[in-house]
CSV table of C-alpha atoms in Angstrom, one decimal:
chain,number,residue,atom,x,y,z
A,189,MET,CA,0.0,0.0,0.0
A,190,SER,CA,2.8,2.4,0.9
A,191,ASN,CA,4.4,1.7,-2.4
A,192,PHE,CA,1.2,2.8,-4.2
A,193,GLN,CA,1.1,5.9,-2.1
A,194,ASP,CA,4.6,6.7,-3.1
A,195,ILE,CA,3.8,6.3,-6.8
A,196,VAL,CA,0.7,8.4,-6.6
A,197,GLY,CA,2.6,11.0,-4.5
A,198,ARG,CA,5.4,11.2,-7.1
A,199,LEU,CA,3.1,11.7,-10.0
A,200,ARG,CA,1.0,14.3,-8.1
A,201,ALA,CA,4.2,16.3,-7.3
A,202,SER,CA,5.1,16.2,-11.0
A,203,PHE,CA,1.6,17.3,-12.0
A,204,ASP,CA,1.6,20.1,-9.4
A,205,SER,CA,4.9,21.3,-10.8
A,206,GLY,CA,3.1,22.1,-14.1
A,207,LYS,CA,5.4,19.7,-16.1
A,208,THR,CA,2.6,18.1,-18.1
A,209,ARG,CA,0.8,21.3,-19.1
A,210,PRO,CA,2.8,22.6,-22.1
A,211,MET,CA,1.7,21.4,-25.5
A,212,GLU,CA,5.3,20.5,-26.4
A,213,TYR,CA,5.5,18.1,-23.4
A,214,ARG,CA,2.3,16.4,-24.3
A,215,LEU,CA,3.4,16.0,-28.0
A,216,SER,CA,6.7,14.5,-26.8
A,217,GLN,CA,4.9,11.8,-24.8
A,218,LEU,CA,2.5,11.0,-27.7
A,219,ASN,CA,5.5,10.7,-30.0
A,220,ALA,CA,7.1,8.4,-27.5
A,221,LEU,CA,4.1,6.1,-27.7
A,222,VAL,CA,4.4,6.1,-31.5
A,223,LYS,CA,8.0,5.0,-31.1
A,224,LEU,CA,7.1,2.3,-28.6
A,225,LEU,CA,4.6,0.8,-31.0
A,226,LYS,CA,6.9,1.0,-34.0
A,227,GLU,CA,10.0,-0.5,-32.3
A,228,ASN,CA,8.1,-3.3,-30.5
A,229,ALA,CA,5.5,-4.3,-33.1
A,230,ALA,CA,6.8,-7.9,-33.2
A,231,ALA,CA,7.0,-8.2,-29.4
A,232,ILE,CA,3.4,-6.9,-29.1
A,233,ASN,CA,2.1,-9.4,-31.6
A,234,GLU,CA,3.9,-12.2,-29.9
A,235,ALA,CA,2.5,-11.3,-26.5
A,236,LEU,CA,-1.0,-11.2,-27.9
A,237,ALA,CA,-0.4,-14.6,-29.5
A,238,GLN,CA,0.7,-16.0,-26.2
A,239,ASP,CA,-2.3,-14.7,-24.3
A,240,LEU,CA,-5.1,-15.2,-26.8
A,241,ARG,CA,-3.4,-16.8,-29.8
A,242,LYS,CA,-4.6,-13.7,-31.5
A,243,PRO,CA,-3.8,-13.7,-35.3
A,244,ALA,CA,-1.3,-11.1,-36.3
A,245,PHE,CA,-3.9,-9.7,-38.7
A,246,GLU,CA,-6.4,-9.1,-35.9
A,247,ALA,CA,-3.7,-7.7,-33.6
A,248,GLU,CA,-2.6,-5.2,-36.3
A,249,VAL,CA,-6.2,-4.2,-37.1
A,250,SER,CA,-7.7,-4.0,-33.7
A,251,GLU,CA,-4.8,-3.1,-31.5
A,252,THR,CA,-1.8,-1.2,-32.9
A,253,SER,CA,-3.5,0.3,-36.0
A,254,LEU,CA,-6.3,1.9,-34.1
A,255,ILE,CA,-3.9,3.2,-31.5
A,256,ASN,CA,-1.7,4.8,-34.2
A,257,THR,CA,-4.8,6.3,-35.7
A,258,GLU,CA,-5.8,7.8,-32.3
A,259,ILE,CA,-2.3,9.2,-31.7
A,260,ASN,CA,-2.0,10.7,-35.1
A,261,LEU,CA,-5.5,12.3,-34.9
A,262,THR,CA,-4.6,13.7,-31.5
A,263,ILE,CA,-1.2,15.1,-32.6
A,264,ASN,CA,-2.8,16.6,-35.7
A,265,ASN,CA,-5.5,18.4,-33.7
A,266,LEU,CA,-4.0,19.0,-30.2
A,267,LYS,CA,-3.2,22.7,-30.8
A,268,THR,CA,-6.8,23.4,-31.7
A,269,TRP,CA,-8.3,21.3,-28.9
A,270,MET,CA,-6.2,23.1,-26.3
A,271,LYS,CA,-7.3,26.5,-27.4
A,272,ASP,CA,-9.7,28.4,-25.1
A,273,GLU,CA,-13.3,28.1,-26.3
A,274,TYR,CA,-14.9,31.5,-26.4
A,275,VAL,CA,-18.6,31.6,-25.7
A,276,GLU,CA,-21.6,33.9,-26.3
A,277,LYS,CA,-22.2,36.6,-23.8
A,278,ASN,CA,-25.3,38.5,-22.5
A,279,TRP,CA,-25.7,42.3,-22.6
A,280,ALA,CA,-24.4,42.7,-19.1
A,281,THR,CA,-21.0,41.1,-20.0
A,282,THR,CA,-20.6,42.6,-23.5
A,283,LEU,CA,-17.4,44.3,-22.6
A,284,ASP,CA,-16.0,41.2,-20.8
A,285,THR,CA,-14.1,38.1,-21.8
A,286,ALA,CA,-15.9,34.7,-21.4
A,287,TYR,CA,-14.4,31.3,-22.4
A,288,ILE,CA,-13.9,27.7,-21.4
A,289,ARG,CA,-10.4,26.6,-20.4
A,290,LYS,CA,-9.6,22.9,-20.8
A,291,ASP,CA,-7.6,22.0,-17.7
A,292,PRO,CA,-6.2,18.5,-16.9
A,293,PHE,CA,-7.7,16.8,-14.0
A,294,GLY,CA,-4.4,15.7,-12.4
A,295,VAL,CA,-3.5,12.1,-11.7
A,296,ALA,CA,-5.6,9.6,-13.6
A,297,LEU,CA,-6.0,5.9,-13.1
A,298,ILE,CA,-6.5,3.7,-16.2
A,299,ILE,CA,-7.6,0.1,-15.6
A,300,ALA,CA,-7.6,-2.1,-18.7
A,301,PRO,CA,-9.1,-5.5,-19.4
A,302,TRP,CA,-7.6,-8.6,-21.0
A,303,ASN,CA,-9.4,-9.0,-24.3
A,304,TYR,CA,-7.7,-6.1,-26.1
A,305,PRO,CA,-5.0,-5.6,-23.6
A,306,VAL,CA,-2.9,-3.1,-25.6
A,307,HIS,CA,-5.7,-1.1,-27.3
A,308,LEU,CA,-7.7,-0.7,-24.2
A,309,LEU,CA,-4.7,0.4,-22.1
A,310,LEU,CA,-3.2,2.8,-24.5
A,311,ILE,CA,-6.1,4.5,-26.3
A,312,PRO,CA,-7.4,6.0,-23.0
A,313,LEU,CA,-3.8,6.9,-22.2
A,314,VAL,CA,-3.6,9.0,-25.4
A,315,GLY,CA,-6.5,11.1,-24.2
A,316,ALA,CA,-5.0,11.4,-20.7
A,317,ILE,CA,-1.6,12.6,-22.1
A,318,ALA,CA,-3.2,14.9,-24.6
A,319,ALA,CA,-5.3,16.6,-21.9
A,320,GLY,CA,-2.1,17.1,-19.7
A,321,ASN,CA,-2.7,14.5,-17.0
A,322,CYS,CA,-0.3,12.2,-15.2
A,323,SER,CA,-1.4,8.6,-15.3
A,324,ILE,CA,-1.1,5.3,-13.5
A,325,LEU,CA,-1.8,2.3,-15.8
A,326,LYS,CA,-3.1,-1.0,-14.5
A,327,PRO,CA,-3.0,-3.7,-17.3
A,328,SER,CA,-5.0,-6.9,-16.8
A,329,GLU,CA,-3.2,-9.6,-14.9
A,330,ILE,CA,-5.2,-12.2,-16.9
A,331,SER,CA,-3.4,-11.4,-20.1
A,332,LYS,CA,-0.1,-12.2,-18.5
A,333,SER,CA,2.3,-11.8,-21.4
A,334,THR,CA,0.9,-8.5,-22.5
A,335,GLU,CA,0.9,-7.3,-18.8
A,336,LYS,CA,4.6,-8.1,-18.5
A,337,LEU,CA,5.5,-6.5,-21.9
A,338,MET,CA,3.6,-3.3,-21.2
A,339,SER,CA,5.0,-3.0,-17.6
A,340,ASP,CA,8.5,-3.3,-19.2
A,341,LEU,CA,8.1,-1.0,-22.2
A,342,LEU,CA,6.0,1.9,-20.9
A,343,PRO,CA,8.5,3.1,-18.3
A,344,ARG,CA,11.3,2.9,-20.9
A,345,TYR,CA,9.5,5.2,-23.3
A,346,LEU,CA,7.4,7.5,-21.1
A,347,ASP,CA,8.5,10.0,-18.5
A,348,GLN,CA,8.6,8.1,-15.2
A,349,ASP,CA,8.0,11.2,-13.2
A,350,CYS,CA,4.5,11.4,-14.8
A,351,PHE,CA,3.5,7.9,-15.8
A,352,ALA,CA,3.7,4.6,-14.0
A,353,VAL,CA,2.5,1.0,-14.5
A,354,VAL,CA,1.1,-1.1,-11.6
A,355,CYS,CA,0.7,-4.8,-11.9
A,356,GLY,CA,-1.3,-7.3,-9.8
A,357,GLY,CA,-4.7,-8.8,-9.4
A,358,PRO,CA,-7.9,-7.9,-7.5
A,359,GLU,CA,-6.0,-7.5,-4.1
A,360,GLU,CA,-3.5,-5.0,-5.6
A,361,THR,CA,-6.3,-3.1,-7.5
A,362,THR,CA,-8.3,-2.8,-4.3
A,363,GLN,CA,-5.3,-1.3,-2.5
A,364,LEU,CA,-4.6,1.0,-5.4
A,365,LEU,CA,-8.2,2.3,-5.3
A,366,GLU,CA,-7.7,3.4,-1.7
A,367,ASN,CA,-5.6,6.2,-3.0
A,368,LYS,CA,-6.9,9.6,-4.1
A,369,PHE,CA,-7.1,9.9,-7.9
A,370,ASP,CA,-8.5,12.9,-9.9
A,371,TYR,CA,-10.0,10.7,-12.6
A,372,ILE,CA,-10.6,6.9,-13.0
A,373,PHE,CA,-11.1,5.3,-16.4
A,374,PHE,CA,-12.2,1.6,-16.2
A,375,THR,CA,-12.9,-0.9,-18.9
A,376,GLY,CA,-14.3,-4.3,-17.8
A,377,SER,CA,-17.4,-6.0,-16.6
A,378,PRO,CA,-20.4,-4.3,-15.0
A,379,ASN,CA,-19.8,-6.2,-11.7
A,380,VAL,CA,-16.3,-4.9,-11.3
A,381,GLY,CA,-17.5,-1.5,-12.6
A,382,LYS,CA,-19.7,-1.3,-9.5
A,383,ILE,CA,-16.7,-1.9,-7.3
A,384,ILE,CA,-14.7,0.8,-9.1
A,385,MET,CA,-17.6,3.3,-8.8
A,386,THR,CA,-18.0,2.5,-5.1
A,387,ALA,CA,-14.3,3.2,-4.4
A,388,ALA,CA,-14.4,6.4,-6.5
A,389,ALA,CA,-17.5,7.6,-4.6
A,390,LYS,CA,-15.6,7.6,-1.4
A,391,GLN,CA,-13.2,10.2,-2.8
A,392,LEU,CA,-15.8,11.9,-5.0
A,393,THR,CA,-13.6,11.0,-8.0
A,394,PRO,CA,-15.2,11.3,-11.5
A,395,VAL,CA,-15.2,8.1,-13.5
A,396,THR,CA,-15.6,6.7,-17.0
A,397,LEU,CA,-16.9,3.1,-17.0
A,398,GLU,CA,-16.7,1.2,-20.3
A,399,LEU,CA,-18.6,-2.0,-19.5
A,400,GLY,CA,-20.3,-4.7,-21.6
A,401,GLY,CA,-23.6,-6.3,-22.2
A,402,LYS,CA,-25.6,-8.3,-24.6
A,403,ASN,CA,-25.6,-6.6,-28.0
A,404,PRO,CA,-28.6,-7.4,-30.1
A,405,CYS,CA,-28.4,-7.9,-33.9
A,406,PHE,CA,-31.7,-7.7,-35.7
A,407,ILE,CA,-31.8,-9.1,-39.2
A,408,ASP,CA,-34.7,-8.2,-41.5
A,409,ASN,CA,-36.4,-10.6,-43.9
A,410,GLY,CA,-35.2,-8.7,-46.9
A,411,CYS,CA,-31.5,-9.0,-46.2
A,412,ASP,CA,-29.1,-10.8,-48.5
A,413,PRO,CA,-28.3,-14.0,-46.4
A,414,LYS,CA,-24.7,-14.3,-47.6
A,415,ILE,CA,-23.7,-10.7,-47.2
A,416,THR,CA,-25.3,-10.5,-43.8
A,417,ALA,CA,-23.7,-13.8,-42.8
A,418,ASN,CA,-20.2,-12.5,-43.8
A,419,ARG,CA,-20.6,-9.4,-41.8
A,420,VAL,CA,-22.1,-10.9,-38.7
A,421,ILE,CA,-19.8,-13.9,-38.6
A,422,TRP,CA,-16.7,-11.7,-39.0
A,423,ALA,CA,-17.8,-9.4,-36.2
A,424,HIS,CA,-18.9,-12.1,-33.8
A,425,PHE,CA,-15.9,-14.5,-34.2
A,426,PHE,CA,-13.2,-11.8,-34.4
A,427,ASN,CA,-11.0,-12.4,-31.4
A,428,ALA,CA,-13.0,-15.6,-30.7
A,429,GLY,CA,-16.0,-13.5,-29.8
A,430,GLN,CA,-14.1,-11.9,-26.9
A,431,THR,CA,-15.2,-8.3,-27.8
A,432,CYS,CA,-17.5,-6.0,-25.8
A,433,THR,CA,-19.1,-4.7,-29.1
A,434,SER,CA,-19.5,-8.2,-30.6
A,435,PRO,CA,-23.1,-9.1,-31.8
A,436,ASP,CA,-24.2,-11.2,-28.8
A,437,TYR,CA,-27.3,-12.7,-30.3
A,438,VAL,CA,-29.4,-12.5,-33.5
A,439,LEU,CA,-33.1,-11.7,-33.7
A,440,CYS,CA,-34.9,-12.7,-36.9
A,441,THR,CA,-37.9,-14.5,-38.2
A,442,LYS,CA,-37.9,-18.3,-38.6
A,443,ASP,CA,-38.0,-17.9,-42.4
A,444,MET,CA,-34.9,-15.7,-42.3
A,445,ARG,CA,-33.2,-18.1,-39.9
A,446,GLU,CA,-33.6,-20.9,-42.4
A,447,LYS,CA,-31.9,-18.8,-45.1
A,448,LEU,CA,-29.2,-17.6,-42.7
A,449,LEU,CA,-28.0,-20.9,-41.4
A,450,PRO,CA,-26.7,-22.4,-44.7
A,451,ALA,CA,-25.1,-19.0,-45.5
A,452,MET,CA,-23.4,-18.9,-42.1
A,453,ARG,CA,-22.2,-22.4,-42.5
A,454,GLU,CA,-20.7,-21.5,-45.9
A,455,THR,CA,-19.1,-18.3,-44.5
A,456,LEU,CA,-17.6,-20.2,-41.5
A,457,GLU,CA,-16.0,-22.7,-43.9
A,458,GLU,CA,-14.7,-19.9,-46.1
A,459,PHE,CA,-13.2,-18.0,-43.1
A,460,TYR,CA,-11.8,-20.9,-41.0
A,461,GLY,CA,-11.8,-24.0,-43.2
A,462,LYS,CA,-13.5,-27.3,-42.8
A,463,ASP,CA,-11.6,-27.8,-39.4
A,464,PRO,CA,-11.6,-24.4,-37.7
A,465,LYS,CA,-9.3,-25.8,-35.0
A,466,GLN,CA,-6.5,-25.8,-37.5
A,467,SER,CA,-7.1,-22.3,-38.7
A,468,PRO,CA,-4.4,-19.7,-37.9
A,469,ASP,CA,-7.1,-17.0,-38.0
A,470,LEU,CA,-9.1,-18.1,-35.0
A,471,ALA,CA,-8.1,-16.9,-31.5
A,472,ARG,CA,-8.4,-19.0,-28.3
A,473,ILE,CA,-10.3,-18.5,-25.1
A,474,ILE,CA,-8.2,-16.5,-22.6
A,475,ASN,CA,-8.1,-19.0,-19.7
A,476,ASP,CA,-9.5,-22.2,-18.2
A,477,ARG,CA,-12.2,-20.4,-16.2
A,478,HIS,CA,-13.7,-18.7,-19.2
A,479,PHE,CA,-13.4,-21.9,-21.2
A,480,LYS,CA,-15.5,-23.8,-18.6
A,481,ARG,CA,-18.0,-21.0,-18.4
A,482,LEU,CA,-18.5,-21.0,-22.2
A,483,LYS,CA,-18.6,-24.8,-22.4
A,484,ALA,CA,-21.5,-24.8,-19.9
A,485,LEU,CA,-23.4,-22.3,-22.2
A,486,LEU,CA,-23.4,-24.8,-25.0
A,487,GLU,CA,-26.0,-26.7,-23.1
A,488,SER,CA,-28.6,-24.0,-23.9
A,489,GLY,CA,-30.8,-24.6,-26.9
A,490,THR,CA,-29.6,-26.6,-29.9
A,491,VAL,CA,-26.2,-26.5,-31.6
A,492,ALA,CA,-26.9,-26.0,-35.3
A,493,ILE,CA,-23.3,-25.4,-36.4
A,494,GLY,CA,-20.1,-26.2,-34.5
A,495,GLY,CA,-20.1,-27.0,-30.8
A,496,ASP,CA,-16.8,-28.9,-30.7
A,497,SER,CA,-14.3,-28.0,-28.0
A,498,ASP,CA,-10.8,-28.9,-26.7
A,499,GLU,CA,-10.1,-27.9,-23.1
A,500,LYS,CA,-6.3,-28.5,-23.5
A,501,GLU,CA,-6.2,-25.8,-26.2
A,502,ARG,CA,-9.0,-23.7,-24.8
A,503,TYR,CA,-10.6,-24.1,-28.2
A,504,ILE,CA,-14.3,-23.8,-28.8
A,505,ALA,CA,-15.4,-24.1,-32.4
A,506,PRO,CA,-17.4,-21.2,-34.0
A,507,THR,CA,-20.9,-22.2,-32.9
A,508,ILE,CA,-24.4,-21.2,-34.0
A,509,MET,CA,-27.2,-22.1,-31.6
A,510,ILE,CA,-31.0,-22.2,-32.4
A,511,ASP,CA,-34.1,-23.0,-30.3
A,512,VAL,CA,-32.7,-20.8,-27.6
A,513,LYS,CA,-35.1,-19.4,-25.0
A,514,GLU,CA,-35.0,-16.0,-23.4
A,515,SER,CA,-34.6,-17.7,-20.0
A,516,ASP,CA,-31.7,-20.0,-21.1
A,517,PRO,CA,-28.3,-19.4,-19.4
A,518,VAL,CA,-26.7,-18.3,-22.7
A,519,MET,CA,-29.2,-15.3,-22.6
A,520,GLN,CA,-28.5,-14.4,-19.0
A,521,GLU,CA,-25.0,-13.1,-19.4
A,522,GLU,CA,-22.7,-11.5,-22.0
A,523,ILE,CA,-21.4,-14.5,-23.9
A,524,PHE,CA,-17.9,-13.1,-24.7
A,525,GLY,CA,-16.9,-16.2,-26.7
A,526,PRO,CA,-17.5,-17.9,-30.1
A,527,ILE,CA,-21.1,-18.8,-29.5
A,528,LEU,CA,-23.9,-17.1,-31.4
A,529,PRO,CA,-27.5,-17.8,-30.5
A,530,ILE,CA,-30.3,-17.1,-33.0
A,531,LEU,CA,-33.7,-16.3,-31.5
A,532,THR,CA,-36.8,-16.1,-33.6
A,533,ILE,CA,-39.3,-13.3,-33.5
A,534,GLU,CA,-42.5,-12.7,-35.6
A,535,ASN,CA,-41.9,-9.1,-36.7
A,536,LEU,CA,-40.0,-5.9,-36.2
A,537,ASP,CA,-42.3,-4.7,-33.3
A,538,GLU,CA,-41.6,-8.0,-31.4
A,539,ALA,CA,-37.8,-7.5,-31.9
A,540,ILE,CA,-37.9,-4.0,-30.6
A,541,ALA,CA,-40.0,-5.1,-27.6
A,542,PHE,CA,-37.4,-7.9,-26.9
A,543,ILE,CA,-34.5,-5.4,-27.0
A,544,ASN,CA,-36.3,-2.9,-24.8
A,545,ARG,CA,-37.1,-5.2,-22.0
A,546,HIS,CA,-33.4,-5.9,-21.4
A,547,GLU,CA,-30.6,-3.7,-20.2
A,548,ARG,CA,-29.5,-1.1,-22.7
A,549,PRO,CA,-26.5,-2.5,-24.6
A,550,LEU,CA,-23.1,-1.1,-25.5
A,551,ALA,CA,-23.9,-1.6,-29.2
A,552,LEU,CA,-27.0,-2.4,-31.3
A,553,TYR,CA,-27.0,-3.8,-34.8
A,554,ALA,CA,-29.7,-3.8,-37.4
A,555,PHE,CA,-29.6,-5.2,-40.9
A,556,SER,CA,-32.2,-4.3,-43.5
A,557,PRO,CA,-32.3,-3.1,-47.1
A,558,ASP,CA,-35.1,-0.7,-46.0
A,559,ASN,CA,-33.8,2.5,-44.4
A,560,LYS,CA,-37.2,3.0,-42.7
A,561,VAL,CA,-36.6,-0.2,-40.7
A,562,ILE,CA,-33.1,0.9,-39.7
A,563,ASP,CA,-34.6,4.3,-38.7
A,564,THR,CA,-37.4,2.7,-36.7
A,565,ILE,CA,-35.1,0.6,-34.6
A,566,LEU,CA,-32.8,3.6,-34.1
A,567,ALA,CA,-35.7,5.8,-33.0
A,568,ARG,CA,-37.4,3.2,-30.7
A,569,THR,CA,-34.4,1.8,-28.8
A,570,SER,CA,-31.4,3.0,-26.8
A,571,SER,CA,-27.8,1.8,-26.9
A,572,GLY,CA,-24.3,3.1,-26.4
A,573,GLY,CA,-23.6,2.9,-30.1
A,574,PHE,CA,-25.5,1.8,-33.3
A,575,CYS,CA,-24.5,0.4,-36.6
A,576,GLY,CA,-26.8,-0.4,-39.5
A,577,ASN,CA,-26.0,-3.2,-42.0
A,578,ASP,CA,-22.7,-4.1,-40.4
A,579,ALA,CA,-21.2,-4.7,-37.0
A,580,MET,CA,-18.3,-3.3,-35.0
A,581,MET,CA,-17.2,-1.0,-37.8
A,582,GLN,CA,-18.4,2.1,-35.8
A,583,MET,CA,-15.4,1.4,-33.7
A,584,THR,CA,-13.0,2.4,-36.5
A,585,LEU,CA,-14.2,6.0,-36.7
A,586,PRO,CA,-12.5,8.2,-34.0
A,587,SER,CA,-15.0,11.0,-35.0
A,588,LEU,CA,-17.7,8.9,-33.3
A,589,PRO,CA,-17.9,8.7,-29.5
A,590,PHE,CA,-17.5,5.3,-27.9
A,591,GLY,CA,-19.3,4.6,-24.7
A,592,GLY,CA,-22.1,2.8,-23.0
A,593,ILE,CA,-25.4,3.8,-21.4
A,594,GLY,CA,-27.0,2.4,-18.2
A,595,LYS,CA,-25.5,-0.9,-17.3
A,596,SER,CA,-23.2,-0.9,-20.3
A,597,GLY,CA,-21.3,2.1,-19.0
A,598,MET,CA,-21.0,5.8,-18.7
A,599,GLY,CA,-18.8,8.4,-20.3
A,600,MET,CA,-17.3,8.3,-23.8
A,601,TYR,CA,-13.9,8.5,-25.5
A,602,HIS,CA,-12.1,8.2,-28.9
A,603,GLY,CA,-10.6,11.1,-30.7
A,604,LYS,CA,-11.6,14.5,-29.3
A,605,PHE,CA,-14.0,12.8,-27.0
A,606,SER,CA,-11.0,11.2,-25.2
A,607,TYR,CA,-9.4,14.7,-24.9
A,608,ASP,CA,-12.7,16.1,-23.5
A,609,THR,CA,-13.2,13.1,-21.1
A,610,PHE,CA,-9.8,13.7,-19.5
A,611,SER,CA,-10.2,17.5,-19.4
A,612,HIS,CA,-12.0,19.7,-16.8
A,613,HIS,CA,-14.0,22.3,-18.7
A,614,ARG,CA,-13.3,25.3,-16.6
A,615,ALA,CA,-15.7,28.3,-16.9
A,616,VAL,CA,-13.8,31.6,-17.1
A,617,LEU,CA,-15.2,35.2,-17.0
A,618,ILE,CA,-12.7,38.1,-17.0
A,619,ARG,CA,-14.6,41.3,-16.3
A,620,SER,CA,-13.9,44.8,-17.4
A,621,THR,CA,-12.7,47.1,-14.6
A,622,GLY,CA,-14.7,50.0,-15.9
A,623,MET,CA,-18.4,50.8,-16.5
A,624,GLU,CA,-19.3,50.6,-12.8
A,625,MET,CA,-22.6,52.4,-13.5
A,626,LEU,CA,-23.8,49.3,-15.3
A,627,ASN,CA,-22.8,47.1,-12.4
A,628,SER,CA,-24.6,49.3,-9.9
A,629,LEU,CA,-27.9,47.9,-11.2
A,630,ARG,CA,-27.3,44.8,-9.1
A,631,TYR,CA,-26.2,46.6,-5.9
A,632,PRO,CA,-28.5,47.5,-3.0
A,633,PRO,CA,-30.7,49.4,-2.3
A,634,TYR,CA,-32.8,47.3,-4.7
A,635,THR,CA,-35.5,49.0,-6.9
A,636,GLU,CA,-38.1,47.6,-9.3
A,637,ARG,CA,-36.5,49.7,-12.1
A,638,ASN,CA,-33.1,48.2,-11.5
A,639,LEU,CA,-34.6,44.7,-11.3
A,640,GLY,CA,-36.2,45.1,-14.7
A,641,LEU,CA,-33.0,46.5,-16.3
A,642,LEU,CA,-30.9,43.8,-14.8
A,643,LYS,CA,-33.2,41.0,-15.9
A,644,SER,CA,-33.2,42.5,-19.4
A,645,ALA,CA,-29.4,42.5,-19.3
A,646,ILE,CA,-28.8,38.9,-18.2
A,647,GLU,CA,-31.8,36.8,-19.4
A,648,VAL,CA,-31.8,34.9,-22.7
A,649,LYS,CA,-34.8,35.8,-24.8
A,650,ARG,CA,-36.7,33.5,-27.1
A,651,LYS,CA,-36.0,34.3,-30.7
A,652,GLY,CA,-38.8,36.2,-32.4
A,653,LEU,CA,-40.0,37.8,-29.2
A,654,CYS,CA,-39.3,41.3,-28.1
A,655,ASN,CA,-39.2,42.6,-24.5
A,656,ILE,CA,-40.7,46.0,-23.7
A,657,LEU,CA,-39.6,47.5,-20.4
């Protein structure tokens, strides 16, 4: 515990010195991250392969490429983002200066999960650095190889007076949370998110919680089965389904299901071959505990495609399930694995009702050739993010915010949203020292005339209306 206090104290002293505030300093640390990724690309891919047997293609696309995009976008725009934002004034402050100053919070704690252990550690860090914060990073102890690599590399590239890596499991995280932070950014499960939020509440520390949930995927009758299968199968089985924005289950009519199943079978063979276990493009389950949890979920409903498993390799074949009930275990928790249930509904209204009686998801997907159907689902549901006629691709746009709602999380990041998340928007009004006669309207002794003049000077009027004193 004392060691954690020393680390937090060291970083707070650095922050209080003003070291992280200049734009040049922030850019130097962002460029150091670029160098880290470039010089250690092979080591990063190897660590991800050891932890998840993640294919190099998936590692490049979902980990390092997206991080580089985030850094480059931030470097390109940092000067603009850091500028004071001048705001509209009322009549009473016409001669004054009013703006929003973006201040860093101070010392931020970033806690990352195991499924994208580089991406979900470093992309929040980009926002924290850009906003001028010091940061403590807590990689997941479950992805052991990546944890070790990040704890070794980050201190070698970043300023150790302002950035630190802390390793360990739940016990160490609990001790770490007893310290005072100025911001906490957590990615993980809703259950752990509650623990993080409880600890933050004791210190009144603001938080961003990026959690998970069961992401629905509605497929309309008019969809092309093969195109739809390609997109859904890619999104769900990417990283062996261990993605918080993965389509968690499909909703479609029975007729559409009968068209989808052969198309999905064909797509799975095209993607992973006749024996997916031999495919170099299919990741593995992270550990034995998650393997056993997923194996138990295979007992729900009927396995239509796949279902094979190998505990020694932590392998579960890409699996499609049918005849699944809403009450089945596979529908009671986020699957987070290569199992995709298909539930049948009669029509669009029933699908919307099904979605709305469950917790609001991190992502919602809808496939239809009819834009009115897409718009109807978008208008009548709520989710952290939404994508029509594809899945997970919304994650590739840093111009869109990423974040949950309700049980799937709170707060947002990516691109400028990351910068804003790690910045305190400070209201600033610098008043003129003259024109005291105007200010006298608010001073005692109060009069009805002064009240009317003052209200006219400070109230916002509706457009198209005039005010007669």
